[in-house]
Short mmCIF file of N, CA and C in Angstrom, two decimals:
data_model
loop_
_atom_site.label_atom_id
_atom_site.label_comp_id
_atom_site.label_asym_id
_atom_site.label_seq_id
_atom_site.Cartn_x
_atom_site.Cartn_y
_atom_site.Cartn_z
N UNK A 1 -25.19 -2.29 -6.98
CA UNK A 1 -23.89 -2.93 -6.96
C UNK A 1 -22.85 -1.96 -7.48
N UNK A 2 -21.60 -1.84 -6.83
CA UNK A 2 -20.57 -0.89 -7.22
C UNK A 2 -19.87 -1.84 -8.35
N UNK A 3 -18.76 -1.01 -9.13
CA UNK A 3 -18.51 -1.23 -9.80
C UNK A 3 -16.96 -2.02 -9.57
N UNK A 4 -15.98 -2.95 -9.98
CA UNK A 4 -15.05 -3.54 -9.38
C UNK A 4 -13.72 -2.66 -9.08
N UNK A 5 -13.50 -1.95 -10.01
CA UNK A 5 -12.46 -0.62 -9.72
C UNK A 5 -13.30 -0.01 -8.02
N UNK A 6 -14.57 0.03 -7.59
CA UNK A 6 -14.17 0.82 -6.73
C UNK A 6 -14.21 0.01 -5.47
N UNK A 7 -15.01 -1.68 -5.43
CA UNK A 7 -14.90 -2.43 -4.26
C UNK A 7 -13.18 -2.68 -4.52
N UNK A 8 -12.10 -2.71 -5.36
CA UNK A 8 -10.59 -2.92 -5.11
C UNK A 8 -10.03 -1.43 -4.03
N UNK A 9 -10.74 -0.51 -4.29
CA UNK A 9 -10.26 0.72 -3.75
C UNK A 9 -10.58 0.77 -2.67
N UNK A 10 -11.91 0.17 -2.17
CA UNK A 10 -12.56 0.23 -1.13
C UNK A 10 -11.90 -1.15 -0.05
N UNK A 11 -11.33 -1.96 -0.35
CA UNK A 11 -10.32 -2.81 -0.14
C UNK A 11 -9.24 -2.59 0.32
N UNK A 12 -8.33 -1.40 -0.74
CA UNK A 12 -6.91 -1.25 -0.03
C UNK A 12 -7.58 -0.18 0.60
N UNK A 13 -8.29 0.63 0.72
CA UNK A 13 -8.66 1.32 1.69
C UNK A 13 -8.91 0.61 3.06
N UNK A 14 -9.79 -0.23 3.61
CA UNK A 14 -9.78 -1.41 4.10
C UNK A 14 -8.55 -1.52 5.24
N UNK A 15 -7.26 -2.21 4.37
CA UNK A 15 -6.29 -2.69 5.17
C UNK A 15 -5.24 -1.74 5.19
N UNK A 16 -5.45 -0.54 4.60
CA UNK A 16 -4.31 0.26 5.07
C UNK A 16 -5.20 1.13 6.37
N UNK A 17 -6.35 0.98 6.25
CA UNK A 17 -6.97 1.84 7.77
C UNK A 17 -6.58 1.02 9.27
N UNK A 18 -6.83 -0.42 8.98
CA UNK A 18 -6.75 -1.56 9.96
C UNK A 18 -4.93 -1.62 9.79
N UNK A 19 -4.22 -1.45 9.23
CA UNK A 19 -3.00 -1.33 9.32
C UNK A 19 -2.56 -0.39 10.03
N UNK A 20 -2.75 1.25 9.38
CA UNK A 20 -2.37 2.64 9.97
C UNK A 20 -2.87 2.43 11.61
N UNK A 21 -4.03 2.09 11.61
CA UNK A 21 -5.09 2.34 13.20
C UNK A 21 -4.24 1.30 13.82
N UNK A 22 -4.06 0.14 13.89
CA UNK A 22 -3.09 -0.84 14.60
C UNK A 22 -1.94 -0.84 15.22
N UNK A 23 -0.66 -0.09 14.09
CA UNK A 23 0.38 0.68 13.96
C UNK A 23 0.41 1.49 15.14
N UNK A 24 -0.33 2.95 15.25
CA UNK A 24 -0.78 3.81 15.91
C UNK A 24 -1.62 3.36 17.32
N UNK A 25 -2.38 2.89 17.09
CA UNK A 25 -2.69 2.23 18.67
C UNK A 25 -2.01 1.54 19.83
N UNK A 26 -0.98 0.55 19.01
CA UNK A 26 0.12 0.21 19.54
C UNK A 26 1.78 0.56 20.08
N UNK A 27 1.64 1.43 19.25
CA UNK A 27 2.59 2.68 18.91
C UNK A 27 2.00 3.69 20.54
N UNK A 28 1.43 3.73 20.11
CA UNK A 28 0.81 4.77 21.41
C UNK A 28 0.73 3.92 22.89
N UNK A 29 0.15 3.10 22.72
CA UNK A 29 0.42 1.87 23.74
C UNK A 29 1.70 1.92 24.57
N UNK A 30 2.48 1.75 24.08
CA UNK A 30 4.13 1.66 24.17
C UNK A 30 4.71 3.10 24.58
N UNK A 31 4.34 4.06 23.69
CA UNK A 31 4.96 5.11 23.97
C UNK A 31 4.41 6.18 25.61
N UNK A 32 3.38 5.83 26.13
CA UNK A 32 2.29 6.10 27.44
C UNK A 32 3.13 4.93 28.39
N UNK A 33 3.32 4.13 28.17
CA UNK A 33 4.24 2.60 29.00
C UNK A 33 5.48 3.42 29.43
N UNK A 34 5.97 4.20 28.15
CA UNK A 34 7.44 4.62 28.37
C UNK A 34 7.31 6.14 29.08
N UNK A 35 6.43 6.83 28.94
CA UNK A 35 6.61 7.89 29.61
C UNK A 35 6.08 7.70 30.78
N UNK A 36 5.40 6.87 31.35
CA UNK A 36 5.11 6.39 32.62
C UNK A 36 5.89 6.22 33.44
N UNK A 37 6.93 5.45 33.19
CA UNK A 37 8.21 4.47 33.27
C UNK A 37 7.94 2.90 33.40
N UNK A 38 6.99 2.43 33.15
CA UNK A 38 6.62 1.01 33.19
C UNK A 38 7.51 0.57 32.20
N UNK A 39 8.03 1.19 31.25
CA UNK A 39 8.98 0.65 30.33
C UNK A 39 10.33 1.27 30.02
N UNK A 40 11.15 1.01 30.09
CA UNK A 40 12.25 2.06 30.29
C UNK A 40 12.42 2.76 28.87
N UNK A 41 12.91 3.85 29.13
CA UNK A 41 13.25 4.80 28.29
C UNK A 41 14.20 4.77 27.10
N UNK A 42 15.21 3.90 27.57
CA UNK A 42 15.94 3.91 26.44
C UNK A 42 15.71 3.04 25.34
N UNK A 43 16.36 3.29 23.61
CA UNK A 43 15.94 2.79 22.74
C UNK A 43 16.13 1.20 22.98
N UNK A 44 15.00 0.57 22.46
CA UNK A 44 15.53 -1.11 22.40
C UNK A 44 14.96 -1.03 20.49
N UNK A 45 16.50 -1.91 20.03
CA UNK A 45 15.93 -2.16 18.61
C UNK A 45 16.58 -3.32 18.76
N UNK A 46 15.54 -4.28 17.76
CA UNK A 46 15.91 -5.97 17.65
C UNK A 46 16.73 -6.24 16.62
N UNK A 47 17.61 -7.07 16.44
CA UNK A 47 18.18 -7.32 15.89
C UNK A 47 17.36 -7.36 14.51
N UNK A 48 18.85 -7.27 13.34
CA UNK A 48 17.82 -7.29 11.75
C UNK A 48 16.35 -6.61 11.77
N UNK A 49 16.35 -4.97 13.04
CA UNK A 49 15.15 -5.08 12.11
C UNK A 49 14.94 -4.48 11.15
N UNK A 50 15.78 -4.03 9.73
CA UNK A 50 15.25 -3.82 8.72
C UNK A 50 14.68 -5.11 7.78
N UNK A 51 15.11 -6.28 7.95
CA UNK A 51 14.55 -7.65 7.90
C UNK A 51 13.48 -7.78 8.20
N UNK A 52 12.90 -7.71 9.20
CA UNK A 52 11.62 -8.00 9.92
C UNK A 52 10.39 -6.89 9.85
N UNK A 53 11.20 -5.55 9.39
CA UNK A 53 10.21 -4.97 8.82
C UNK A 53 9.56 -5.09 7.10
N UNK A 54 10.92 -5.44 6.54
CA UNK A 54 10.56 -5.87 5.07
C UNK A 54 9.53 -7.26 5.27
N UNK A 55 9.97 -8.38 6.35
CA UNK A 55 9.17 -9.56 6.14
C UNK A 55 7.50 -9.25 6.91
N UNK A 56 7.39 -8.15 7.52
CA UNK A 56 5.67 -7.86 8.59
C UNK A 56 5.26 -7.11 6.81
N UNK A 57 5.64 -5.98 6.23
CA UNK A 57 4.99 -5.37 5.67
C UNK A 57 4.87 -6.70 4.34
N UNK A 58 5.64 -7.51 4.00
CA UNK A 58 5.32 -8.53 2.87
C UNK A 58 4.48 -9.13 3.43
N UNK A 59 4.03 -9.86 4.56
CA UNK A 59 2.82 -10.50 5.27
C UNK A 59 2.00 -9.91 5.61
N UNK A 60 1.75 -8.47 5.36
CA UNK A 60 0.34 -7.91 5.40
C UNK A 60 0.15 -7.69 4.41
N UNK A 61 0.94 -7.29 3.20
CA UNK A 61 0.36 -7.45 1.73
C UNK A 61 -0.36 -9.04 1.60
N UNK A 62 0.61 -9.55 1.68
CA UNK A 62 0.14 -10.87 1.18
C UNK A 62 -1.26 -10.96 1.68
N UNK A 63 -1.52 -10.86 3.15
CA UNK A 63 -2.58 -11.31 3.71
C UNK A 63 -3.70 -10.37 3.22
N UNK A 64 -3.48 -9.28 3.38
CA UNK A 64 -4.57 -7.81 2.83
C UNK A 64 -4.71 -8.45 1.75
N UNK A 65 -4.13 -9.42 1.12
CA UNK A 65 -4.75 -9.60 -0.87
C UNK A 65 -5.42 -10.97 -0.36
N UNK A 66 -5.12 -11.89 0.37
CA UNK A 66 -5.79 -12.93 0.61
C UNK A 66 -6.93 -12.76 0.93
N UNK A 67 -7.24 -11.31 1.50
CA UNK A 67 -8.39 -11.30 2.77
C UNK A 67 -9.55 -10.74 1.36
N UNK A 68 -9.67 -10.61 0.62
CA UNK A 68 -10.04 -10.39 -0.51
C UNK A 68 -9.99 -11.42 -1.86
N UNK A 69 -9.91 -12.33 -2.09
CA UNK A 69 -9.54 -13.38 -3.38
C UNK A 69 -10.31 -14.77 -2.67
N UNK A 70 -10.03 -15.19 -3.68
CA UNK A 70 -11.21 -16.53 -3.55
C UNK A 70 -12.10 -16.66 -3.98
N UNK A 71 -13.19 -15.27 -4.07
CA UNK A 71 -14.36 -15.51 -4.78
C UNK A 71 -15.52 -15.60 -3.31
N UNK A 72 -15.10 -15.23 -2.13
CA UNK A 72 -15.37 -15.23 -1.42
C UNK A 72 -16.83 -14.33 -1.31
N UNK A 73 -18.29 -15.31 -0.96
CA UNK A 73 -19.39 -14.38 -0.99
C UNK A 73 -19.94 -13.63 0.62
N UNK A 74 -21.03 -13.17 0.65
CA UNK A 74 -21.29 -12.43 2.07
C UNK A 74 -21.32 -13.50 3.14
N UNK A 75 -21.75 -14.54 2.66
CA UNK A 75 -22.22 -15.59 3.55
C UNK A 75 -20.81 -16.23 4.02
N UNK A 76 -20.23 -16.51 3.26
CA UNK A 76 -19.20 -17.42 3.67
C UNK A 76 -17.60 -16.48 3.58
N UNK A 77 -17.54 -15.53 4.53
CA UNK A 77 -16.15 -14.68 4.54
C UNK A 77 -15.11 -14.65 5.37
N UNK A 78 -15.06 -16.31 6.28
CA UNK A 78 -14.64 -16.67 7.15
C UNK A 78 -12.53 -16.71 6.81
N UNK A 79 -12.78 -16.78 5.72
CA UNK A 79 -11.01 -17.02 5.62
C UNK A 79 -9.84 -15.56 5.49
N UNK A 80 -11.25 -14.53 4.63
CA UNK A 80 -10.70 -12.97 4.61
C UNK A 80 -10.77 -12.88 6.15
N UNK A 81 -11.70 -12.45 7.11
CA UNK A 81 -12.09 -12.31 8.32
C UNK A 81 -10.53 -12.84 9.29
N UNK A 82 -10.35 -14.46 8.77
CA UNK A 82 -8.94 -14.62 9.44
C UNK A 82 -8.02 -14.09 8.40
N UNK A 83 -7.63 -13.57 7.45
CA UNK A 83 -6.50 -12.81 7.14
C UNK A 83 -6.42 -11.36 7.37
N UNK A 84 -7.57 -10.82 7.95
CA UNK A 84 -7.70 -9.33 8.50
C UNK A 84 -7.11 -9.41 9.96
N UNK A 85 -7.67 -10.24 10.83
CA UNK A 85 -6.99 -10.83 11.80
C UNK A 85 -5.85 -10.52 12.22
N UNK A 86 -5.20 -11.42 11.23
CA UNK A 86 -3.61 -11.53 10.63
C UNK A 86 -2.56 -10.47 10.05
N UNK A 87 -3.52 -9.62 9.78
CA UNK A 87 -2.96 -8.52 9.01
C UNK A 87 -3.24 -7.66 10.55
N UNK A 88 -3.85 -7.55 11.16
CA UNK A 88 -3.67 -6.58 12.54
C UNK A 88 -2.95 -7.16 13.73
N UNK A 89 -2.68 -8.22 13.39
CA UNK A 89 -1.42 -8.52 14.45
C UNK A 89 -0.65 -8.01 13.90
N UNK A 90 -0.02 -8.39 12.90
CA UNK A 90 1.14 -8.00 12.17
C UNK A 90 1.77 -6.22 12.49
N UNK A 91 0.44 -5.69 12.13
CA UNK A 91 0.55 -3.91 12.06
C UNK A 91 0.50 -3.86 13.64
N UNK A 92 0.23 -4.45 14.75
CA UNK A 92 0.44 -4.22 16.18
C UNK A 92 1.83 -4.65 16.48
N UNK A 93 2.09 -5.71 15.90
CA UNK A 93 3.61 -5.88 16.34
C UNK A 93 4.84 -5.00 15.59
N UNK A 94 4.62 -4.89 14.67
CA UNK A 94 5.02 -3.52 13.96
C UNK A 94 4.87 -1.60 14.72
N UNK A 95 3.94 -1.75 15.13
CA UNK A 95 4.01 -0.63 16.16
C UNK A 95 4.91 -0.68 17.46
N UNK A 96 4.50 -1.54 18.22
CA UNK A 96 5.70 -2.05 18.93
C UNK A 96 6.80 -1.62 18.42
N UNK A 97 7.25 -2.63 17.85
CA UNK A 97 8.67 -2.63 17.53
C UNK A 97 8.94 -1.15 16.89
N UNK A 98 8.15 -0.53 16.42
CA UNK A 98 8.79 0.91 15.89
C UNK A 98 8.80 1.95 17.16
N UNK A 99 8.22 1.63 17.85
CA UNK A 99 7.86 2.90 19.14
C UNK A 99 8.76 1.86 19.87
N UNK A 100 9.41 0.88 20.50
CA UNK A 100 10.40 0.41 21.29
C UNK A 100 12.04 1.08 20.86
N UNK A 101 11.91 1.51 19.65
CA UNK A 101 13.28 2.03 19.31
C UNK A 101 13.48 3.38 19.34
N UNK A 102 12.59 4.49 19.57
CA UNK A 102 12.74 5.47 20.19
C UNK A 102 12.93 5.84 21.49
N UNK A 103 13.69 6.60 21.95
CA UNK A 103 14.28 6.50 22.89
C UNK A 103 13.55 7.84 23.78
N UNK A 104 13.06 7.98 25.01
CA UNK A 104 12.22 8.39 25.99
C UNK A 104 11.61 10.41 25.76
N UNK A 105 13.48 11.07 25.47
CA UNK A 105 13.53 12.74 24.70
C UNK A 105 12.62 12.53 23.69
N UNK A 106 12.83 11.45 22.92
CA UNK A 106 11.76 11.92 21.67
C UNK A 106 10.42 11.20 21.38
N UNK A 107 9.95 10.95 22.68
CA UNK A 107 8.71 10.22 22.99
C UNK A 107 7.75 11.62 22.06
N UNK A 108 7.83 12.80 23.17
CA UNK A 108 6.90 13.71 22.31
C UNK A 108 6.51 13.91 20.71
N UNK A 109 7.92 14.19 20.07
CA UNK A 109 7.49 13.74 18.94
C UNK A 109 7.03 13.03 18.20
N UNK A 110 7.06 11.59 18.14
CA UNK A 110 6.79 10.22 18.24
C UNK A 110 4.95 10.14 18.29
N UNK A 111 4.70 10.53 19.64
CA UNK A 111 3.45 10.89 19.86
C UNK A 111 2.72 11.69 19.37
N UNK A 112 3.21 13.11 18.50
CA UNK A 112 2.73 13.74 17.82
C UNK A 112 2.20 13.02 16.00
N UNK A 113 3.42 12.43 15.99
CA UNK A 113 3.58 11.52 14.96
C UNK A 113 2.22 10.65 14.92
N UNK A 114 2.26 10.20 15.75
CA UNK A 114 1.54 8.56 15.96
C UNK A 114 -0.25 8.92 15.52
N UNK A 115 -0.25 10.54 16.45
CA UNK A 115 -1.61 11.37 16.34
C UNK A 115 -1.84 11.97 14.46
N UNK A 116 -0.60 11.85 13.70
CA UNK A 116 -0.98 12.05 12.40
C UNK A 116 -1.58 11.02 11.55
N UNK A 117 -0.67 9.89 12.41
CA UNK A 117 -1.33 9.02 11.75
C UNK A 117 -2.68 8.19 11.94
N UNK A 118 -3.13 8.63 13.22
CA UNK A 118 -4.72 8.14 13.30
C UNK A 118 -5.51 9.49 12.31
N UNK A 119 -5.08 10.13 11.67
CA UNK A 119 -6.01 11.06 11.52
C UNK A 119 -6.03 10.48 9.71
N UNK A 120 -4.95 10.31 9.35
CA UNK A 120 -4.70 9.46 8.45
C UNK A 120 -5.44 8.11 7.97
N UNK A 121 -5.58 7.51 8.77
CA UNK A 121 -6.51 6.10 9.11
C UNK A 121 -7.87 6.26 9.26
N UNK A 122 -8.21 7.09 9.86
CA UNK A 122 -9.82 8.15 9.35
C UNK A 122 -10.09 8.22 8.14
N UNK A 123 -9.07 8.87 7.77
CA UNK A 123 -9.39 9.45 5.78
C UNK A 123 -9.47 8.27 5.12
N UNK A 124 -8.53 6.74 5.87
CA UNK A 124 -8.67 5.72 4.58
C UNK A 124 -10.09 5.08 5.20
N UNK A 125 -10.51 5.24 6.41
CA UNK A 125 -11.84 4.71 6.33
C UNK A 125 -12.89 5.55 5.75
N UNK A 126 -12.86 6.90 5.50
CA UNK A 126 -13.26 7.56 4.95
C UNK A 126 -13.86 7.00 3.63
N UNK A 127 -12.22 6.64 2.91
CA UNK A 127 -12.37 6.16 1.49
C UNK A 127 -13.36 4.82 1.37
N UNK A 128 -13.15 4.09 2.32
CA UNK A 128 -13.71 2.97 1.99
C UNK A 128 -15.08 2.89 2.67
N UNK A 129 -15.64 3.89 3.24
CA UNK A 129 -17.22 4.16 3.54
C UNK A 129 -17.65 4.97 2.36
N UNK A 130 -17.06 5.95 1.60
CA UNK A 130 -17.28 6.45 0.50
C UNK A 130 -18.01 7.79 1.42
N UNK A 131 -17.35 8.34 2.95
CA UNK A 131 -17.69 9.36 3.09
C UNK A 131 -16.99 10.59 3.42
N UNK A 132 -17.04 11.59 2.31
CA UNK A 132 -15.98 12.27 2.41
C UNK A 132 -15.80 13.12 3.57
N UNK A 133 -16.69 13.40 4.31
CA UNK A 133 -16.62 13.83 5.54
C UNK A 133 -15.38 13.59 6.27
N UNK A 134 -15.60 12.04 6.25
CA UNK A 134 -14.31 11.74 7.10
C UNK A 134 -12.99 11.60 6.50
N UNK A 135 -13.33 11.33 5.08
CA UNK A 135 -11.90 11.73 4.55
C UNK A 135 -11.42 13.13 4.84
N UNK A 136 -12.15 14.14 4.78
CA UNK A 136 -11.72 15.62 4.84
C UNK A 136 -11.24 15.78 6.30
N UNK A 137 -11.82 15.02 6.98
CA UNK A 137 -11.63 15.53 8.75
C UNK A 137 -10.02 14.61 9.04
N UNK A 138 -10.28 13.42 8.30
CA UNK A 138 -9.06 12.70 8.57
C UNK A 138 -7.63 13.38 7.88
N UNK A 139 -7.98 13.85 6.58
CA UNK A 139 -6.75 14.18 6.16
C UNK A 139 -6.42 15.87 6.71
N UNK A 140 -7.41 16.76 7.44
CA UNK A 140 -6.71 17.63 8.60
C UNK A 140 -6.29 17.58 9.48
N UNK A 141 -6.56 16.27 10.28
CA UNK A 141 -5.81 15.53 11.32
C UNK A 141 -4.69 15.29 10.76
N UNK A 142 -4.33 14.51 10.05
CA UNK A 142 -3.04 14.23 9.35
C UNK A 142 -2.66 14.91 9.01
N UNK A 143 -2.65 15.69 8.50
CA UNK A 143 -1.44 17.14 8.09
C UNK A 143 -1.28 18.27 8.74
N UNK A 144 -2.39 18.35 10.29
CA UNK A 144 -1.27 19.43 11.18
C UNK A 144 -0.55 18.62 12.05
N UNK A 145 -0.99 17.28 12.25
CA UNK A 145 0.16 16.34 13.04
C UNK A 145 1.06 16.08 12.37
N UNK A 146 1.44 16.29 11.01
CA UNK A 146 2.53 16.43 10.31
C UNK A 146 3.39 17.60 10.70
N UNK A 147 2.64 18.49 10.31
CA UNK A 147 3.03 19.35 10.46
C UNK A 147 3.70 19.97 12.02
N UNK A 148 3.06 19.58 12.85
CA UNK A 148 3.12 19.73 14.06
C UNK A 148 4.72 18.88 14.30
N UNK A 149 4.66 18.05 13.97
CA UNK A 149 6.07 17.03 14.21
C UNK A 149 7.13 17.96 13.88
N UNK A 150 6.92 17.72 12.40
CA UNK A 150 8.22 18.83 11.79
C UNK A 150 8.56 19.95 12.28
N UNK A 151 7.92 20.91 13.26
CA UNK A 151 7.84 22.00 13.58
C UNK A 151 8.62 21.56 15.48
N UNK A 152 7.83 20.50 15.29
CA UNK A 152 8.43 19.60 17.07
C UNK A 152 10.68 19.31 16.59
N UNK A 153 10.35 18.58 15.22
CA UNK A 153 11.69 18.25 15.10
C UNK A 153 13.06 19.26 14.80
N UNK A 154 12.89 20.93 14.90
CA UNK A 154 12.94 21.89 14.28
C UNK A 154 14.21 22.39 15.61
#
């Protein structure tokens, strides 16, 4: 049995991987739509959305802590299971909406972007398999697609 400091770590590790990977999948989704032209190119942003991004990222906290509390054992993990759910809609519609507001010129970057952050989402599953392998592979993915961006945005 691990110790509770590291099943909490292994937790937010957890929902920031199913967050980041969601984000990014969807994100990418959208941005392949738009360079296709199945979706047009120019930026669409929704109204208030710095609103709606403050209220998705407070409803995946919330839910990422729900999906965990209760006292919830192996057998019966049916209510976390639906707040993980919940928490990956959330981070898909959140991708969306962040890749709908870039506008078609800076698809590339965007996409370079999107590729840092799956590499990113590796490393937190990394953390929460407890194998550093993939943390190490994930966080070199993530920092030449960082890097790569910045060098794109230049």
């Amino acid at each position: 049995s691990q110790p509770s400091a590291m099943l909490v770590v292994q937790a937010v590790a957890l929902i920031l991987s199913i967050v980041i990977g969601m984000m990014t999948f969807t994100g990418s989704m959208v941005a392949v739509l738009k360079l296709h032209g199945n979706i047009a190119s120019k930026p669409r942003i929704i109204p208030f959305r710095w609103g709606v991004t403050i209220l998705l990222f407070a409803a995946m906290t919330i839910f990422g802590t729900l999906a965990f509390s209760f006292g919830q054992d192996w057998n019966d993990r049916n209510f976390g299971l639906v707040c993980i759910i919940i928490v990956s809609g959330l981070a898909s519609l959140y991708g969306v909406i962040a890749v709908m507001a870039i506008g078609g010129g800076d698809m590339p970057v965007s996409i370079s972007f999107l590729n840092s952050l799956s590499g990113f989402s590796t490393s937190a599953a990394g953390f929460m398999l407890s194998n550093k392998a993939l943390v190490v592979s994930g966080a070199f993915v993530g920092c030449s697609g960082i890097i790569l961006t910045m060098v794109m945005c230049m």
